[in-house]
Short mmCIF file of C-alpha atoms and ligand atoms in Angstrom, two decimals:
data_model
loop_
_atom_site.label_atom_id
_atom_site.label_comp_id
_atom_site.label_asym_id
_atom_site.label_seq_id
_atom_site.Cartn_x
_atom_site.Cartn_y
_atom_site.Cartn_z
CA UNK A 231 14.29 19.10 -36.01
CA UNK A 232 14.58 16.23 -38.62
CA UNK A 233 11.86 14.71 -40.13
CA UNK A 234 12.08 11.17 -41.38
CA UNK A 235 10.62 10.33 -44.98
CA UNK A 236 9.94 7.91 -47.26
CA UNK A 237 7.55 7.29 -49.88
CA UNK A 238 6.84 4.02 -51.32
CA UNK A 239 5.54 2.69 -54.94
CA UNK A 240 4.00 -0.75 -54.19
CA UNK A 241 1.75 -2.94 -57.23
CA UNK A 242 -0.43 -6.17 -56.43
CA UNK A 243 0.52 -9.15 -57.33
CA UNK A 244 -2.24 -12.17 -57.96
CA UNK A 245 -2.14 -15.28 -56.59
CA UNK A 246 -2.04 -18.23 -58.91
CA UNK A 247 -1.64 -21.18 -56.09
CA UNK A 248 -3.78 -18.98 -53.88
CA UNK A 249 -2.87 -18.79 -49.94
CA UNK A 250 -6.10 -18.82 -47.88
CA UNK A 251 -5.99 -19.90 -44.22
CA UNK A 252 -3.55 -19.45 -41.59
CA UNK A 253 -2.07 -21.20 -38.78
CA UNK A 254 -3.51 -20.82 -35.28
CA UNK A 255 -1.67 -18.49 -33.22
CA UNK A 256 0.04 -15.42 -33.39
CA UNK A 257 2.29 -14.13 -36.75
CA UNK A 258 -0.17 -14.07 -39.13
CA UNK A 259 1.50 -17.24 -40.80
CA UNK A 260 -0.39 -18.82 -44.19
CA UNK A 261 -1.49 -22.18 -43.39
CA UNK A 262 -0.64 -23.16 -47.54
CA UNK A 263 2.02 -22.29 -49.64
CA UNK A 264 1.59 -19.49 -52.22
CA UNK A 265 2.93 -18.59 -55.39
CA UNK A 266 2.04 -15.15 -57.44
CA UNK A 267 2.64 -12.89 -60.21
CA UNK A 268 3.72 -9.07 -59.27
CA UNK A 269 1.64 -6.69 -61.57
CA UNK A 270 2.98 -3.61 -63.60
CA UNK A 271 0.43 -1.32 -64.12
CA UNK A 272 -1.64 -0.76 -60.64
CA UNK A 273 0.16 0.48 -57.48
CA UNK A 274 -0.13 1.80 -54.41
CA UNK A 275 1.90 4.86 -53.37
CA UNK A 276 2.55 5.31 -49.89
CA UNK A 277 4.41 8.26 -47.89
CA UNK A 278 5.09 8.12 -44.26
CA UNK A 279 6.62 10.58 -42.01
CA UNK A 280 7.75 10.17 -38.55
CA UNK A 281 6.47 13.53 -37.13
CA UNK A 282 7.34 14.03 -33.24
CA UNK A 283 4.43 16.59 -33.26
CA UNK A 284 1.99 13.86 -33.65
CA UNK A 285 0.39 12.50 -30.47
CA UNK A 286 -1.16 9.28 -32.33
CA UNK A 287 -0.82 8.08 -35.99
CA UNK A 288 -2.25 9.14 -38.29
CA UNK A 289 -3.60 7.34 -41.78
CA UNK A 290 -5.27 8.55 -45.04
CA UNK A 291 -6.21 6.77 -47.31
CA UNK A 292 -7.51 8.12 -50.80
CA UNK A 293 -8.06 11.23 -49.03
CA UNK A 294 -9.93 9.96 -46.25
CA UNK A 295 -9.19 9.87 -42.93
CA UNK A 296 -9.12 5.98 -41.79
CA UNK A 297 -9.75 4.76 -37.84
CA UNK A 298 -10.43 1.73 -35.76
CA UNK A 299 -9.04 -1.84 -36.97
CA UNK A 300 -6.88 -0.37 -40.50
CA UNK A 301 -5.67 2.12 -38.61
CA UNK A 302 -4.83 -0.37 -35.63
CA UNK A 303 -2.81 -2.77 -38.39
CA UNK A 304 -0.58 -0.08 -39.46
CA UNK A 305 -0.01 1.07 -36.08
CA UNK A 306 0.89 -2.90 -35.26
CA UNK A 307 3.46 -2.58 -38.25
CA UNK A 308 5.19 0.66 -37.78
CA UNK A 309 5.41 -0.44 -34.19
CA UNK A 310 8.10 -3.40 -34.78
CA UNK A 311 9.98 -0.85 -37.04
CA UNK A 312 9.67 1.80 -33.84
CA UNK A 313 11.44 -0.83 -31.84
CA UNK A 314 13.97 -2.07 -34.15
CA UNK A 315 14.95 1.44 -34.74
CA UNK A 316 13.97 3.30 -31.61
CA UNK A 317 12.24 6.15 -32.74
CA UNK A 318 9.01 7.08 -30.16
CA UNK A 319 7.59 9.46 -32.88
CA UNK A 320 3.89 8.93 -34.37
CA UNK A 321 4.24 8.47 -38.17
CA UNK A 322 1.54 10.14 -40.45
CA UNK A 323 0.53 7.96 -43.54
CA UNK A 324 -1.07 8.96 -46.54
CA UNK A 325 -1.92 6.54 -49.16
CA UNK A 326 -3.68 6.01 -52.27
CA UNK A 327 -4.18 3.37 -54.78
CA UNK A 328 -4.83 4.03 -58.79
CA UNK A 329 -7.29 1.31 -58.43
CA UNK A 330 -10.46 0.08 -56.14
CA UNK A 331 -9.05 -0.30 -52.94
CA UNK A 332 -10.43 -3.38 -50.18
CA UNK A 333 -12.31 -5.01 -53.48
CA UNK A 334 -9.94 -8.02 -53.70
CA UNK A 335 -7.93 -6.65 -56.06
CA UNK A 336 -5.08 -7.01 -53.72
CA UNK A 337 -5.16 -3.56 -52.31
CA UNK A 338 -4.03 -4.72 -48.95
CA UNK A 339 -0.67 -6.72 -51.09
CA UNK A 340 0.48 -3.21 -52.48
CA UNK A 341 -0.56 -1.50 -49.34
CA UNK A 342 1.30 -3.09 -46.91
CA UNK A 343 3.82 -3.57 -48.74
CA UNK A 344 4.25 -0.05 -49.76
CA UNK A 345 4.01 0.78 -45.87
CA UNK A 346 6.53 -1.84 -45.02
CA UNK A 347 9.03 -0.24 -47.15
CA UNK A 348 8.29 3.44 -46.52
CA UNK A 349 8.59 2.83 -42.88
CA UNK A 350 11.66 0.78 -42.67
CA UNK A 351 13.32 3.66 -45.41
CA UNK A 352 11.65 6.15 -43.46
CA UNK A 353 13.47 5.02 -40.08
CA UNK A 354 16.93 4.45 -41.78
CA UNK A 355 16.93 0.91 -41.30
CA UNK A 356 19.39 -1.40 -43.63
CA UNK A 357 16.78 -4.26 -43.96
CA UNK A 358 17.44 -6.89 -46.50
CA UNK A 359 14.24 -7.67 -48.56
CA UNK A 360 13.63 -10.25 -46.96
CA UNK A 361 13.64 -9.04 -43.87
CA UNK A 362 10.31 -6.06 -45.24
CA UNK A 363 8.79 -8.86 -47.08
CA UNK A 364 8.23 -10.43 -43.81
CA UNK A 365 7.16 -7.52 -42.01
CA UNK A 366 4.65 -7.17 -44.77
CA UNK A 367 3.62 -10.54 -44.43
CA UNK A 368 2.50 -10.08 -40.66
CA UNK A 369 0.42 -7.01 -41.70
CA UNK A 370 -1.37 -8.43 -44.50
CA UNK A 371 0.39 -12.52 -46.31
CA UNK A 372 -0.22 -11.73 -49.68
CA UNK A 373 2.36 -8.21 -48.79
CA UNK A 374 5.08 -10.21 -48.21
CA UNK A 375 4.63 -11.17 -51.69
CA UNK A 376 4.65 -7.79 -53.48
CA UNK A 377 8.48 -6.64 -51.75
CA UNK A 378 9.39 -8.25 -55.25
CA UNK A 379 8.53 -8.28 -58.88
CA UNK A 380 7.64 -10.94 -61.25
CA UNK A 381 6.66 -14.40 -59.65
CA UNK A 382 7.46 -14.81 -56.11
CA UNK A 383 6.57 -17.68 -53.89
CA UNK A 384 5.72 -17.50 -50.09
CA UNK A 385 6.04 -21.07 -48.20
CA UNK A 386 3.44 -21.93 -45.34
CA UNK A 387 4.22 -20.64 -41.98
CA UNK A 388 5.78 -23.11 -38.92
CA UNK A 389 3.63 -25.03 -37.07
CA UNK A 390 3.34 -23.65 -33.15
CA UNK A 391 5.10 -20.78 -32.51
CA UNK A 392 5.51 -17.82 -30.45
CA UNK A 393 5.34 -15.69 -34.00
CA UNK A 394 9.02 -14.85 -33.95
CA UNK A 395 10.03 -16.84 -36.55
CA UNK A 396 10.63 -14.84 -39.17
CA UNK A 397 9.19 -15.42 -42.77
CA UNK A 398 9.69 -14.20 -45.66
CA UNK A 399 8.46 -14.45 -49.88
CA UNK A 400 10.71 -15.16 -52.24
CA UNK A 401 11.09 -14.52 -56.07
CA UNK A 402 11.17 -17.33 -57.98
CA UNK A 403 11.02 -16.13 -61.65
CA UNK A 404 11.53 -13.48 -63.98
CA UNK A 405 8.85 -11.15 -64.40
CA UNK A 406 9.25 -12.18 -68.64
CA UNK A 407 8.90 -16.08 -67.65
CA UNK A 408 6.13 -16.55 -69.50
CA UNK A 409 4.19 -14.99 -72.08
CA UNK A 410 1.32 -13.52 -70.63
CA UNK A 411 -0.92 -10.03 -69.17
CA UNK A 412 -2.91 -10.23 -66.64
CA UNK A 413 -6.19 -9.29 -67.44
CA UNK A 414 -8.23 -7.19 -64.27
CA UNK A 415 -11.96 -7.51 -65.55
CA UNK A 416 -13.31 -5.19 -62.34
CA UNK A 417 -17.24 -6.23 -62.09
CA UNK A 418 -18.03 -3.45 -58.91
CA UNK A 419 -16.42 -0.54 -57.92
CA UNK A 420 -17.91 -0.81 -53.82
CA UNK A 421 -15.48 -2.18 -51.46
CA UNK A 422 -16.30 -5.92 -50.65
CA UNK A 423 -18.55 -7.43 -47.88
CA UNK A 424 -16.46 -10.04 -46.51
CA UNK A 425 -12.60 -9.12 -46.02
CA UNK A 426 -9.97 -11.97 -47.02
CA UNK A 427 -8.83 -12.17 -43.54
CA UNK A 428 -12.38 -12.58 -42.35
CA UNK A 429 -13.49 -14.81 -44.86
CA UNK A 430 -10.60 -17.05 -43.92
CA UNK A 431 -10.95 -17.09 -40.48
CA UNK A 432 -14.33 -18.04 -40.83
CA UNK A 433 -13.26 -21.23 -43.84
CA UNK A 434 -10.74 -22.20 -41.28
CA UNK A 435 -13.74 -22.21 -38.30
CA UNK A 436 -16.92 -23.70 -40.45
CA UNK A 437 -15.78 -24.91 -43.63
CA UNK A 438 -16.30 -29.24 -43.95
CA UNK A 439 -13.67 -28.76 -46.80
CA UNK A 440 -11.13 -26.47 -44.97
CA UNK A 441 -9.15 -29.95 -44.20
CA UNK A 442 -9.13 -30.72 -47.86
CA UNK A 443 -8.36 -27.45 -49.33
CA UNK A 444 -4.91 -27.42 -46.56
CA UNK A 445 -3.89 -30.94 -48.83
CA UNK A 446 -4.55 -29.95 -51.91
CA UNK A 447 -3.38 -26.37 -51.50
CA UNK A 448 0.16 -27.59 -51.26
CA UNK A 449 0.12 -30.22 -54.12
CA UNK A 450 -1.21 -27.38 -55.65
CA UNK A 451 0.99 -25.04 -55.71
CA UNK A 452 4.16 -27.67 -55.99
CA UNK A 453 3.01 -28.47 -59.13
CA UNK A 454 2.23 -25.01 -60.50
CA UNK A 455 6.19 -24.06 -59.01
CA UNK A 456 7.67 -27.04 -61.60
CA UNK A 457 5.08 -25.78 -64.46
CA UNK A 458 6.26 -22.25 -64.15
CA UNK A 459 9.98 -23.29 -63.88
CA UNK A 460 9.27 -25.89 -66.89
CA UNK A 461 7.64 -22.42 -68.85
CA UNK A 462 4.42 -24.31 -69.45
CA UNK A 463 1.72 -21.41 -69.94
CA UNK A 464 -1.03 -24.59 -70.59
CA UNK A 465 -0.13 -26.34 -67.21
CA UNK A 466 0.20 -22.76 -64.97
CA UNK A 467 -3.19 -22.09 -66.55
CA UNK A 468 -5.17 -24.97 -65.67
CA UNK A 469 -3.51 -25.11 -62.26
CA UNK A 470 -4.01 -21.08 -61.28
CA UNK A 471 -7.93 -21.64 -62.36
CA UNK A 472 -7.92 -25.39 -60.55
CA UNK A 473 -6.49 -23.24 -57.22
CA UNK A 474 -9.02 -20.29 -57.62
CA UNK A 475 -11.88 -22.77 -57.80
CA UNK A 476 -11.00 -25.07 -54.31
CA UNK A 477 -9.90 -21.86 -52.70
CA UNK A 478 -13.86 -20.43 -53.45
CA UNK A 479 -15.25 -24.07 -52.90
CA UNK A 480 -14.15 -24.05 -49.85
CA UNK A 481 -15.07 -20.60 -48.62
CA UNK A 482 -18.59 -20.99 -50.49
CA UNK A 483 -19.11 -24.13 -48.27
CA UNK A 484 -19.90 -22.10 -44.98
CA UNK A 485 -21.60 -19.61 -46.96
CA UNK A 486 -18.88 -17.17 -47.83
CA UNK A 487 -19.37 -16.07 -51.00
CA UNK A 488 -17.37 -13.42 -53.77
CA UNK A 489 -18.63 -13.72 -56.79
CA UNK A 490 -21.46 -11.99 -57.92
CA UNK A 491 -23.52 -12.39 -61.72
CA UNK A 492 -20.40 -11.19 -63.73
CA UNK A 493 -18.08 -12.58 -61.65
CA UNK A 494 -20.18 -16.26 -63.33
CA UNK A 495 -20.39 -14.41 -67.04
CA UNK A 496 -16.84 -14.27 -67.01
CA UNK A 497 -15.79 -17.58 -66.03
CA UNK A 498 -18.22 -19.02 -68.79
CA UNK A 499 -16.49 -16.38 -71.22
CA UNK A 500 -13.18 -18.06 -70.55
CA UNK A 501 -14.44 -21.56 -70.99
CA UNK A 502 -15.76 -20.59 -74.02
CA UNK A 503 -12.61 -18.51 -74.90
CA UNK A 504 -10.62 -22.10 -74.01
CA UNK A 505 -12.85 -24.14 -76.06
CA UNK A 506 -11.99 -22.14 -79.37
CA UNK A 507 -8.63 -22.68 -78.91
CA UNK A 508 -7.44 -19.77 -76.95
CA UNK A 509 -4.98 -19.40 -74.18
CA UNK A 510 -6.85 -18.01 -71.30
CA UNK A 511 -7.27 -18.86 -68.04
CA UNK A 512 -9.20 -17.21 -64.95
CA UNK A 513 -9.01 -16.56 -61.23
CA UNK A 514 -10.54 -14.88 -58.73
CA UNK A 515 -9.34 -13.68 -55.03
CA UNK A 516 -11.85 -12.39 -51.87
CA UNK A 517 -13.50 -10.19 -54.83
CA UNK A 518 -16.07 -10.45 -57.12
CA UNK A 519 -13.75 -9.41 -60.23
CA UNK A 520 -11.55 -11.92 -62.14
CA UNK A 521 -7.94 -12.18 -63.50
CA UNK A 522 -7.67 -12.91 -66.60
CA UNK A 523 -4.46 -14.78 -67.49
CA UNK A 524 -4.16 -14.15 -71.44
CA UNK A 525 -1.31 -15.50 -73.87
CA UNK A 526 0.27 -12.59 -74.72
CA UNK A 527 0.17 -12.59 -78.92
CA UNK A 528 -3.94 -13.07 -77.76
CA UNK A 529 -4.34 -10.21 -75.84
CA UNK A 530 -6.11 -8.16 -78.76
CA UNK A 531 -8.54 -10.90 -79.86
CA UNK A 532 -9.62 -11.56 -75.97
CA UNK A 533 -10.02 -8.59 -73.79
CA UNK A 534 -12.71 -6.86 -76.40
CA UNK A 535 -14.28 -10.29 -75.80
CA UNK A 536 -14.01 -9.83 -71.43
CA UNK A 537 -15.15 -5.96 -71.83
CA UNK A 538 -18.51 -7.21 -73.68
CA UNK A 539 -19.09 -9.28 -70.93
CA UNK A 540 -22.91 -8.27 -69.32
CA UNK A 541 -21.32 -6.70 -65.92
CA UNK A 542 -17.74 -6.01 -66.46
CA UNK A 543 -17.05 -2.11 -65.48
CA UNK A 544 -13.26 -1.70 -66.62
CA UNK A 545 -10.76 -3.61 -67.84
CA UNK A 546 -7.39 -3.28 -67.07
CA UNK A 547 -4.66 -4.85 -68.77
CA UNK A 548 -1.21 -5.54 -66.54
CA UNK A 549 1.78 -7.12 -67.19
CA UNK A 550 4.33 -8.92 -65.27
CA UNK A 551 6.94 -6.90 -63.21
CA UNK A 552 6.03 -4.91 -60.73
CA UNK A 553 9.56 -3.98 -58.95
CA UNK A 554 8.67 -1.63 -55.53
CA UNK A 555 10.59 1.46 -55.33
CA UNK A 556 11.24 3.83 -52.58
CA UNK A 557 12.54 6.92 -51.71
CA UNK A 558 13.67 8.74 -48.89
CA UNK A 559 14.18 12.47 -47.72
CA UNK A 560 15.58 13.89 -44.23
CA UNK A 561 14.56 17.31 -43.99
CA UNK A 562 15.13 19.62 -41.39
CA UNK A 563 12.63 21.58 -40.21
C1 DP6 B 151 -7.67 -14.75 -51.53
O1 DP6 B 151 -3.45 -11.52 -47.51
O2 DP6 B 151 -5.17 -10.14 -47.54
O3 DP6 B 151 -6.21 -13.10 -51.97
O4 DP6 B 151 -3.29 -11.89 -44.48
O5 DP6 B 151 -5.71 -12.01 -43.27
O6 DP6 B 151 -4.17 -10.25 -44.82
P1 DP6 B 151 -4.35 -11.38 -44.82
O7 DP6 B 151 -5.20 -12.02 -45.81
P2 DP6 B 151 -4.87 -11.48 -47.40
O8 DP6 B 151 -5.06 -12.76 -48.02
C2 DP6 B 151 -5.52 -12.88 -49.49
C3 DP6 B 151 -5.94 -13.53 -49.96
C4 DP6 B 151 -6.18 -13.75 -51.36
C5 DP6 B 151 -5.29 -15.29 -52.01
C6 DP6 B 151 -3.53 -14.50 -52.41
O9 DP6 B 151 -3.13 -13.47 -52.36
O10 DP6 B 151 -3.02 -15.66 -51.98
#
């Protein structure tokens, strides 16, 4: 018997222009375009094996067996690969992150990207990066972006489809397009209370600001893309910060709150650093941590200041990059 195994390593990405909100209907299409940077220095490593002896899919994340909805999301992604490759075997998936999981540090982005890459590779499918991005995006939209390193754009999805139209992310600028580091300030070790999926669904349903967010997010992303192409760090930083604040304002308006005390202290510190003339901007995803963009030559001044903020438990300095890798092994047992 032959077992088909592949191991993929993918990296989280941080949205500078945020995705928040979905198209109504099947297919997990984002309602707004987003633009992100993939990060070296943090990674998800996933090994997937098609195994005829298994009676059901098995998913171990960080040494813990996962069941319920997270396992269902894995199964639906792998089902698409099984159908395309005409494989019936169940899978064993073992995944680990070298950073806190499910806490707003983009573990679903790197996790679903690594899963999609490993599944396609283990099944022996000769899919393009766009096809793999589309697959990962259906699992978790931000994951579609982690199939590429550097700066990556994910367009908004089409309106009113049956879910079958492909939508992939596109790499738009190399990792060295801007002279920045991304400093990840971890403020809390546990998992977040509201997942990004649930937070955005609630915002769509209940926020009085959701419609305004939709139009603002499109303008913000288009401007940020232009600023990136021009290498204009000040505009990219300001637009990234504005996107995060607008996203959180729309969520907060219906009671979806991700900040803790340390997040608020970090916002204050970033503003103080900027008032002191430093090139520093903050962004926050669906969790209490802040990611700070800092010009590379100012890293040594800024990092100790962020580390000293009350409630910051860990600081990870990352660099744009993060091209994923995958390796396939075919074994006879
Ligand atoms: C705030 O990609 O995790 O990080 O598609 O429902 O899995 P699903 O959502 P997910 O949402 C990410 C939201 C965000 C912003 C972003 O990464 O663009």
